[in-house]
Short mmCIF file of C-alpha atoms and ligand atoms in Angstrom, two decimals:
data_model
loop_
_atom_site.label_atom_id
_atom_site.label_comp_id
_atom_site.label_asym_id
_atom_site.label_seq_id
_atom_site.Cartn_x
_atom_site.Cartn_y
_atom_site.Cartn_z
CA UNK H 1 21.34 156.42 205.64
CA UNK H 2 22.09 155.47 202.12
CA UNK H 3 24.09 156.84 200.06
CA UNK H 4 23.60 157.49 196.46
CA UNK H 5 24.45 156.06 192.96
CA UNK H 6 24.01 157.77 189.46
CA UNK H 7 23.76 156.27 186.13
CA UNK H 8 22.66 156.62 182.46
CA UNK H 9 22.96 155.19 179.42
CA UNK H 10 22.29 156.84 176.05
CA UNK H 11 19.28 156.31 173.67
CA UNK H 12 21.58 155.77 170.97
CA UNK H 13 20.13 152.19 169.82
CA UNK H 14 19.51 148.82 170.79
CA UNK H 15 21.46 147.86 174.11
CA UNK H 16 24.24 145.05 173.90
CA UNK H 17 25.74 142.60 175.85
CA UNK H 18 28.94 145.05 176.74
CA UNK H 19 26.33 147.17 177.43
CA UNK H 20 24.63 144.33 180.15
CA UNK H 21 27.64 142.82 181.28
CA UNK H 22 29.70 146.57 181.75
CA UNK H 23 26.89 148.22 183.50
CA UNK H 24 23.15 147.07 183.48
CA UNK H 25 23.53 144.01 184.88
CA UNK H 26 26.13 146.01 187.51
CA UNK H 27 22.69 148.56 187.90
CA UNK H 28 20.42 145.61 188.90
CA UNK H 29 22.19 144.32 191.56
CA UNK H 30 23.27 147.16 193.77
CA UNK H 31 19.32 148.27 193.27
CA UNK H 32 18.49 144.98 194.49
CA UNK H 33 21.56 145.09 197.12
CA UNK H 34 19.45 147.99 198.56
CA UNK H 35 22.56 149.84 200.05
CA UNK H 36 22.08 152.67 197.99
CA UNK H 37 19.15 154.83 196.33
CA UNK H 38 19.68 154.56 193.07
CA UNK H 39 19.22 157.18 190.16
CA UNK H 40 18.81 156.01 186.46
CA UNK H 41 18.72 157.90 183.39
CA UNK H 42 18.54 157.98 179.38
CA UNK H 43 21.00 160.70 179.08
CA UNK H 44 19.96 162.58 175.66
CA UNK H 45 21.25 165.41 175.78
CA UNK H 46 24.93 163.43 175.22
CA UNK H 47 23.10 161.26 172.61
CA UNK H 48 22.49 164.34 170.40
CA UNK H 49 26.55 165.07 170.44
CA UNK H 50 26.77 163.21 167.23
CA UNK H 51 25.07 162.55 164.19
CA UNK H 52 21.53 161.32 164.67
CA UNK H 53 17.94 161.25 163.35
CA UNK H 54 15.85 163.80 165.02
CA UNK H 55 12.26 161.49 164.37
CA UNK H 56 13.89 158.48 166.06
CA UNK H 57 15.10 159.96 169.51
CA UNK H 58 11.81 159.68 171.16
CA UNK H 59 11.15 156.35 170.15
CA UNK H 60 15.22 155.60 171.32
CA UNK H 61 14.24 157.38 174.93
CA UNK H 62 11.78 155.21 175.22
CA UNK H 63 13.34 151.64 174.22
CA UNK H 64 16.23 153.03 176.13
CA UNK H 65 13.82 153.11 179.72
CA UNK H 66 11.96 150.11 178.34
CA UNK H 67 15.37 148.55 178.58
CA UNK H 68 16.35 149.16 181.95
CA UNK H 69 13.11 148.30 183.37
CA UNK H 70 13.13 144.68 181.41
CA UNK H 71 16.48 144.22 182.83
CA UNK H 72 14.92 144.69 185.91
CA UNK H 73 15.31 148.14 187.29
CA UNK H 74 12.44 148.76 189.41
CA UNK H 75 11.06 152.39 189.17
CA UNK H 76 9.12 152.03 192.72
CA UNK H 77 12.87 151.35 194.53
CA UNK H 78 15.16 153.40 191.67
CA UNK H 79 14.34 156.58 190.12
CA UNK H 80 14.61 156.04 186.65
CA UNK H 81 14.44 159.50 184.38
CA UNK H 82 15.37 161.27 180.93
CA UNK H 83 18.09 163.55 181.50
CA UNK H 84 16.79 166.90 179.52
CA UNK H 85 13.52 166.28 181.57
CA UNK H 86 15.86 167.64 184.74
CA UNK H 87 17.24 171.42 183.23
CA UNK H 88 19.91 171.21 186.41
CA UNK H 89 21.97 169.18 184.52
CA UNK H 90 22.57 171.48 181.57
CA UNK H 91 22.80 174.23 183.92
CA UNK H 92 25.57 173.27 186.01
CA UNK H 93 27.20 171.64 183.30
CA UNK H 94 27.78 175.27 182.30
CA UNK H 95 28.50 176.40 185.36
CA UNK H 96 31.70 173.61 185.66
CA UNK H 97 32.99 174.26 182.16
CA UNK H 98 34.00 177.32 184.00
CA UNK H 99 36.79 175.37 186.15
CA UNK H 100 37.17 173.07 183.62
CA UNK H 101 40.77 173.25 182.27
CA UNK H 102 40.63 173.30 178.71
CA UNK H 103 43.65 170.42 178.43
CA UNK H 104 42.22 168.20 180.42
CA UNK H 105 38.75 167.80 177.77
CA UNK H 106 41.15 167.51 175.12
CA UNK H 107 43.12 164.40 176.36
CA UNK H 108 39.98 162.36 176.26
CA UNK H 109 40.26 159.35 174.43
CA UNK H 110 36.46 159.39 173.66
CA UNK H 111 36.82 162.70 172.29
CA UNK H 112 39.56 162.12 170.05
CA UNK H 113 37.95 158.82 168.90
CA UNK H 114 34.72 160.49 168.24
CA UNK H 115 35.64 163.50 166.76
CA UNK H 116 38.22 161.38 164.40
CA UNK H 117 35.01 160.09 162.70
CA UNK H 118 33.01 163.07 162.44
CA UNK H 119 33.43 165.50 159.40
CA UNK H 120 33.36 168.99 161.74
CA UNK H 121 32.97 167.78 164.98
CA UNK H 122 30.83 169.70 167.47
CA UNK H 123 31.43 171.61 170.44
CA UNK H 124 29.29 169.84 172.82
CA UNK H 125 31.30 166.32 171.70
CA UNK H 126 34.13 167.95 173.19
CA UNK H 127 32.37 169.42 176.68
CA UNK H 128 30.41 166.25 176.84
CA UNK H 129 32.29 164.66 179.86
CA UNK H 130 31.10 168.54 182.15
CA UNK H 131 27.95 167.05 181.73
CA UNK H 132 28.76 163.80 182.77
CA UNK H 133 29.51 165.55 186.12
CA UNK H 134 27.19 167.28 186.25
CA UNK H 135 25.09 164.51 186.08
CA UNK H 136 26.88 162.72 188.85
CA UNK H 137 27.51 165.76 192.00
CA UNK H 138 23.78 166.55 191.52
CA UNK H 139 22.55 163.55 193.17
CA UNK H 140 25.85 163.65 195.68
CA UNK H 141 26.88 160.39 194.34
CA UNK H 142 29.36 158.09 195.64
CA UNK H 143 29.18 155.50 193.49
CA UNK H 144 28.83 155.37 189.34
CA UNK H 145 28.35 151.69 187.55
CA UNK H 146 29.97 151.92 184.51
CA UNK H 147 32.13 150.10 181.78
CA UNK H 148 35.93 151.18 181.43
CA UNK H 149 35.45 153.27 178.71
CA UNK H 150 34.26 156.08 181.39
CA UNK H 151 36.53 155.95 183.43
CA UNK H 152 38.40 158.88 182.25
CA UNK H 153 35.32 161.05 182.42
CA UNK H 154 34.65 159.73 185.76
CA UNK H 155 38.73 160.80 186.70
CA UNK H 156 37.42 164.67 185.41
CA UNK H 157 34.52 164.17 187.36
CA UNK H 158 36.71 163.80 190.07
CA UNK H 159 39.39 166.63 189.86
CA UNK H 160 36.16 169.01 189.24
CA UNK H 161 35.00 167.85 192.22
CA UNK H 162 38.34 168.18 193.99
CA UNK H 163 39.08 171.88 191.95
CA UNK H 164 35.55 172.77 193.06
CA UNK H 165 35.36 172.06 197.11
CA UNK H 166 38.72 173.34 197.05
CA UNK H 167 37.94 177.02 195.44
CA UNK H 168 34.30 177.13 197.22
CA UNK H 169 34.69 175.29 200.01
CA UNK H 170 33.69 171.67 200.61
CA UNK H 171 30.10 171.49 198.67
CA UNK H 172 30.24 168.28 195.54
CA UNK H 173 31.04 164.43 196.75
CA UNK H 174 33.89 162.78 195.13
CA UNK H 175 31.97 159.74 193.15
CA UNK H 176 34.04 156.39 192.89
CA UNK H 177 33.25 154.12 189.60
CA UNK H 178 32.21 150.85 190.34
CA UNK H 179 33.17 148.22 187.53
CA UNK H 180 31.67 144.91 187.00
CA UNK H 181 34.48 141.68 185.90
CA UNK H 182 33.28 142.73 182.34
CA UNK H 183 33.82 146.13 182.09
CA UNK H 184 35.22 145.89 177.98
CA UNK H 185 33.23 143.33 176.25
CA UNK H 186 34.97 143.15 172.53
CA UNK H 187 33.16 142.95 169.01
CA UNK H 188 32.11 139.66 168.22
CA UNK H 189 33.29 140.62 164.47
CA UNK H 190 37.00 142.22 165.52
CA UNK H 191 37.93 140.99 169.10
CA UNK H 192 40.76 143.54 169.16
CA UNK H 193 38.10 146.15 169.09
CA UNK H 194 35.29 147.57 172.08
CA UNK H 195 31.75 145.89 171.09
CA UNK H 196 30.05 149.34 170.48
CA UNK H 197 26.62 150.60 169.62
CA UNK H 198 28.25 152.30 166.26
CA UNK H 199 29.43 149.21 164.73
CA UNK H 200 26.14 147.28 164.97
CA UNK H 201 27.66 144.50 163.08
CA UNK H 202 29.96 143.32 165.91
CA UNK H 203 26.97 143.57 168.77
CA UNK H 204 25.14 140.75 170.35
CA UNK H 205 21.95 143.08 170.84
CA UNK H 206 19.87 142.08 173.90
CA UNK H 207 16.62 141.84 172.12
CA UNK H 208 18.21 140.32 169.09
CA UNK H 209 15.87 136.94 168.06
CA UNK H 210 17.35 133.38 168.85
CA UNK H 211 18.13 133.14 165.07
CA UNK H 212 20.52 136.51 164.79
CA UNK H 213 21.82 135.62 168.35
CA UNK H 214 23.16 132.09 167.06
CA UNK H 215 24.02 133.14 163.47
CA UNK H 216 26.23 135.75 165.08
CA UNK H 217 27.98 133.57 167.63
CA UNK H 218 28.67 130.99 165.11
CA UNK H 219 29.89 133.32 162.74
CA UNK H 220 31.62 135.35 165.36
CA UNK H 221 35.54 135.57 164.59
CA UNK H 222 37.46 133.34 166.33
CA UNK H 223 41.49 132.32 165.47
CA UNK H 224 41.93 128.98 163.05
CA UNK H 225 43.06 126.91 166.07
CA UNK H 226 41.75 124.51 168.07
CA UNK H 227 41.39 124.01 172.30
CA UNK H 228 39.12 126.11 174.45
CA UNK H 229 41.83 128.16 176.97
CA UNK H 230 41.90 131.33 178.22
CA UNK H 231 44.52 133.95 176.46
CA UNK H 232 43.73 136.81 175.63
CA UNK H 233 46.66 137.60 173.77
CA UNK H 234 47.08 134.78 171.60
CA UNK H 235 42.98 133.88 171.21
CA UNK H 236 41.31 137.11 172.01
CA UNK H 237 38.04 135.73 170.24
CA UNK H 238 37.75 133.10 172.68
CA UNK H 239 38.50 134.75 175.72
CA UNK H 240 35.87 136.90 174.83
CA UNK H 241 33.51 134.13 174.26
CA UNK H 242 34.07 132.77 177.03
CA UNK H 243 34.13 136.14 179.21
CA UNK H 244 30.40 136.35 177.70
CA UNK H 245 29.32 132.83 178.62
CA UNK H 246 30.73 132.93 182.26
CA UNK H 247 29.07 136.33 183.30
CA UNK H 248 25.76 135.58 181.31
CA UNK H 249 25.52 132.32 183.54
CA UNK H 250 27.30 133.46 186.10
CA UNK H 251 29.99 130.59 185.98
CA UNK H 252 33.86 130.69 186.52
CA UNK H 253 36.01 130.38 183.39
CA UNK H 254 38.08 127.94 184.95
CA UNK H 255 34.82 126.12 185.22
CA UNK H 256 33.82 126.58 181.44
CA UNK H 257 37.39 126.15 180.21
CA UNK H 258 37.30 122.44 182.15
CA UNK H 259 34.13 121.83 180.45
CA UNK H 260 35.17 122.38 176.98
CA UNK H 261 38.45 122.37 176.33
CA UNK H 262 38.37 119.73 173.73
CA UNK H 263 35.59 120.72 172.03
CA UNK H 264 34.97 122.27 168.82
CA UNK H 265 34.55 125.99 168.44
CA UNK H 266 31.32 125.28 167.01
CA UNK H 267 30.01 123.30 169.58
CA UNK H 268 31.29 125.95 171.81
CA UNK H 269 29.73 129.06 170.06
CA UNK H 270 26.31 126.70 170.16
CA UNK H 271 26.61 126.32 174.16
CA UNK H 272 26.92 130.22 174.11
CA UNK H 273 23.92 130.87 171.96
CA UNK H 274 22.01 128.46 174.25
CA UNK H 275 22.70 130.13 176.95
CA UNK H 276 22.32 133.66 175.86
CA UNK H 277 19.17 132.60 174.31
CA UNK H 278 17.81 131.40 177.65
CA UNK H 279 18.90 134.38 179.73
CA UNK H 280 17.49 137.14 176.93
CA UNK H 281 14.41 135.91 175.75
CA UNK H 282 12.45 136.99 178.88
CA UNK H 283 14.25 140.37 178.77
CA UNK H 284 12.72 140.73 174.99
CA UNK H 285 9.67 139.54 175.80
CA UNK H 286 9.36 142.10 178.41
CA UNK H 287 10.87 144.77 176.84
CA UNK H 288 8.49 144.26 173.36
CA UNK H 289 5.63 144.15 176.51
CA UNK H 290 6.60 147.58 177.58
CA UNK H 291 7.38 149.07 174.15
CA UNK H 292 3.56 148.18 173.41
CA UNK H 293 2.62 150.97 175.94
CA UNK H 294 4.69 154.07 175.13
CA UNK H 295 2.09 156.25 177.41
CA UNK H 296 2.94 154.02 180.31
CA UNK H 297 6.70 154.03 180.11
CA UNK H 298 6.25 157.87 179.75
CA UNK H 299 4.48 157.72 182.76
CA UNK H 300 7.53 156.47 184.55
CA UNK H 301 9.72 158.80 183.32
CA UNK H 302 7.51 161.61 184.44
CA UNK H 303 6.97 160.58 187.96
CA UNK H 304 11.00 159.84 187.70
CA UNK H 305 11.98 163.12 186.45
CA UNK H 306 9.97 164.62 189.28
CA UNK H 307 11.45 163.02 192.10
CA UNK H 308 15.02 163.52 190.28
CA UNK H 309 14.36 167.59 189.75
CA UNK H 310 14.00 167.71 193.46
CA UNK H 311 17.13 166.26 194.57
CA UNK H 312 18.41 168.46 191.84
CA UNK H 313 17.51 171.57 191.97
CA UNK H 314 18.22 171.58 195.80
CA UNK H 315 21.91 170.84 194.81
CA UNK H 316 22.05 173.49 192.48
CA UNK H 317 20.56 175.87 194.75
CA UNK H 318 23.37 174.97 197.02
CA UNK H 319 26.58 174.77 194.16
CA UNK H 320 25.04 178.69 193.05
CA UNK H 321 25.00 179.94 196.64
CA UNK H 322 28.73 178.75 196.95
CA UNK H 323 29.62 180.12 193.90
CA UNK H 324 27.95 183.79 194.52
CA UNK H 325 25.03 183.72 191.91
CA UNK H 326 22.38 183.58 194.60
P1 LIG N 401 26.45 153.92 176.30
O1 LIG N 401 25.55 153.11 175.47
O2 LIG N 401 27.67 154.39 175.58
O3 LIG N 401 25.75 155.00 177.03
O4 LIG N 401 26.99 152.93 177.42
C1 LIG N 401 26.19 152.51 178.51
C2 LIG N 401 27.05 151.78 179.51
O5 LIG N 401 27.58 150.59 178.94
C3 LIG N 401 28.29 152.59 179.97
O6 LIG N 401 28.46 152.38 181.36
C4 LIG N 401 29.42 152.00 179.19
O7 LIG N 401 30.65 152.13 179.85
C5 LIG N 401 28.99 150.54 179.10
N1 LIG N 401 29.58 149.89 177.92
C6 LIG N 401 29.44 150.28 176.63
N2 LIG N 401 30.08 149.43 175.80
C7 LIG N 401 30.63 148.47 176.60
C8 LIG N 401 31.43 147.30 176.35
N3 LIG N 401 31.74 146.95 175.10
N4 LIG N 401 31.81 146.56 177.40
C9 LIG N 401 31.46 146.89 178.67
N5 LIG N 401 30.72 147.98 178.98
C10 LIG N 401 30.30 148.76 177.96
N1 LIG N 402 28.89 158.93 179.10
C1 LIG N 402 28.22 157.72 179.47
C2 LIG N 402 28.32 156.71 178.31
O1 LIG N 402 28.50 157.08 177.20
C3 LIG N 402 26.78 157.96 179.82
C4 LIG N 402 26.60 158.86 180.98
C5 LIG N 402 26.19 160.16 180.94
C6 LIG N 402 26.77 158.54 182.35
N2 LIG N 402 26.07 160.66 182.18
C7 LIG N 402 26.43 159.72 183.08
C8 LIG N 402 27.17 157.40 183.03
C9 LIG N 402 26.51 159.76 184.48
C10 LIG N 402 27.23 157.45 184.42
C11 LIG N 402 26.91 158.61 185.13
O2 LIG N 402 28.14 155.56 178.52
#
């Protein structure tokens, strides 16, 4: 029988290349691996956690599922969903806040990064990663594709899990992350730092046009030597670079490194645009295709949330009878 895999990503913005290479990418080939049955979501009820525009998150939802399915999620083999369109979630997130120790949310490092830019940071910022598991034990997941910057909410997921079985009696699956050999793609403006939706600047965007994708690899920042080699230390631009380019075509960086270790950074940063350009300009095409029938993509999402809030609300069913509320 197969065994099931959870995932979402937010409708925050535009998806980027950390966000490919971390995790979509990841999501596409263990749907087309077949072993498990896969569950995808826009999760946007942990988009609305920080500051946002209320008249754009449809239209966000929307490019969001518009992006998996260009990537090349399949809704006929995956269910792919909007999170608030399944209530379970939000209810049993409430229902593990109440064995979630109150130290353990407040080591996050998301939090405390979050929250450190916010002027009066929210409640449901903090209690975000409950809902994360709650997203994940009500599909009985074993496996979650993500980048490394969940793996600490995937770790609570875990000791809820563990906490849970252990107080009620063996009920909620332990889920395991599964990360790709990108799971921290860096800024293409500050390699030091996570390429991330909220500093649009440093973000190859999938859909970006040939023209932004090679003015921003040629003006991506780079150290003032000389040599294509792999060090992430001492030329953490590079490595980057050439992290991107071996996982967008599926090369080894040995291999790339071999090719062009004498050449010039620009002629370098051109090979990567090339390439990227190649491999994204289908996914744009498509996605722009799908975007052009918002009634249709809805469509999906209904039939998806349907076949999700059955899987869902058996599991709850099940976590409330353990628990002594039915
Ligand atoms: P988000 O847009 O924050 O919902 O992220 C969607 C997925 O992309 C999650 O699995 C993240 O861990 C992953 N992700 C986000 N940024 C990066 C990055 N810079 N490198 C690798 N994976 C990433
Ligand atoms: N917190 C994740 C992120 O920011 C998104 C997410 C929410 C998720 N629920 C999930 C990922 C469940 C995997 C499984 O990227």
């Amino acid at each position: 029988m197969q065994q099931n895999l959870v995932s979402g990503i937010q409708p925050s913005g535009r998806l980027h290349i950390g966000n490919y290479l971390g995790a979509l990418k990841n999501h596409v080939t263990l749907q087309d691996a077949g072993a498990h049955r896969c569950f995808f979501m826009a999760v946007d009820l942990h988009s609305i956690t920080e500051p946002y525009d209320a008249s754009q998150k449809h239209a966000q939802v929307l490019d969001t599922l518009a992006s998996f399915i260009a990537a090349g999620i399949d809704p006929k083999r995956s269910t792919l969903f909007v999170q608030s369109h399944v209530p379970a979630h939000s209810e049993l997130a409430w229902i593990l806040s109440t064995i979630t120790p109150f130290g353990e949310l407040s080591r996050m490092t998301q939090f405390k990064d979050k929250s450190a830019r916010q002027e009066e940071s929210n409640v449901a910022l903090f209690t975000y990663p409950v809902l994360m598991a709650a997203d994940i034990v009500l599909y009985d997941a074993v496996a979650v594709p993500v980048g490394d910057d969940q793996l600490q909410h995937l770790e609570l997921t875990r000791t809820l899990v563990r906490k849970f079985n252990n107080r009620f009696g063996e009920t909620l699956v332990e889920p395991q992350p599964l990360l790709t050999p990108t799971p921290r793609v860096m800024s293409l403006t500050d390699p030091l730092r996570k390429m991330s939706k909220s500093e649009p600047a440093g973000c190859l965007f999938l859909d970006d046009t040939p023209e932004d994708v090679t003015a921003k690899l040629m003006a991506a920042v780079t150290d003032s030597g000389s040599g294509i080699t792999y060090d992430p230390e001492n030329k953490a631009g590079i490595a980057n670079l050439l992290t991107i380019f071996a996982n967008v075509t599926d090369r080894s960086v040995d291999d790339l490194v071999a090719e062009y270790k004498d050449a010039k950074y620009s002629v370098f940063k051109k090979a990567i645009a090339k390439v990227a350009i190649k491999k994204f300009t289908p996914f744009r095409k498509k996605k722009a295709k799908l975007l052009a029938k918002p009634e249709a993509l809805w469509k999906v999402a209904t039939r998806g949330a349907k076949a999700a809030n059955l899987v869902a609300n058996a599991k709850l069913v099940e976590i409330k009878k353990k628990i002594g509320l039915l």
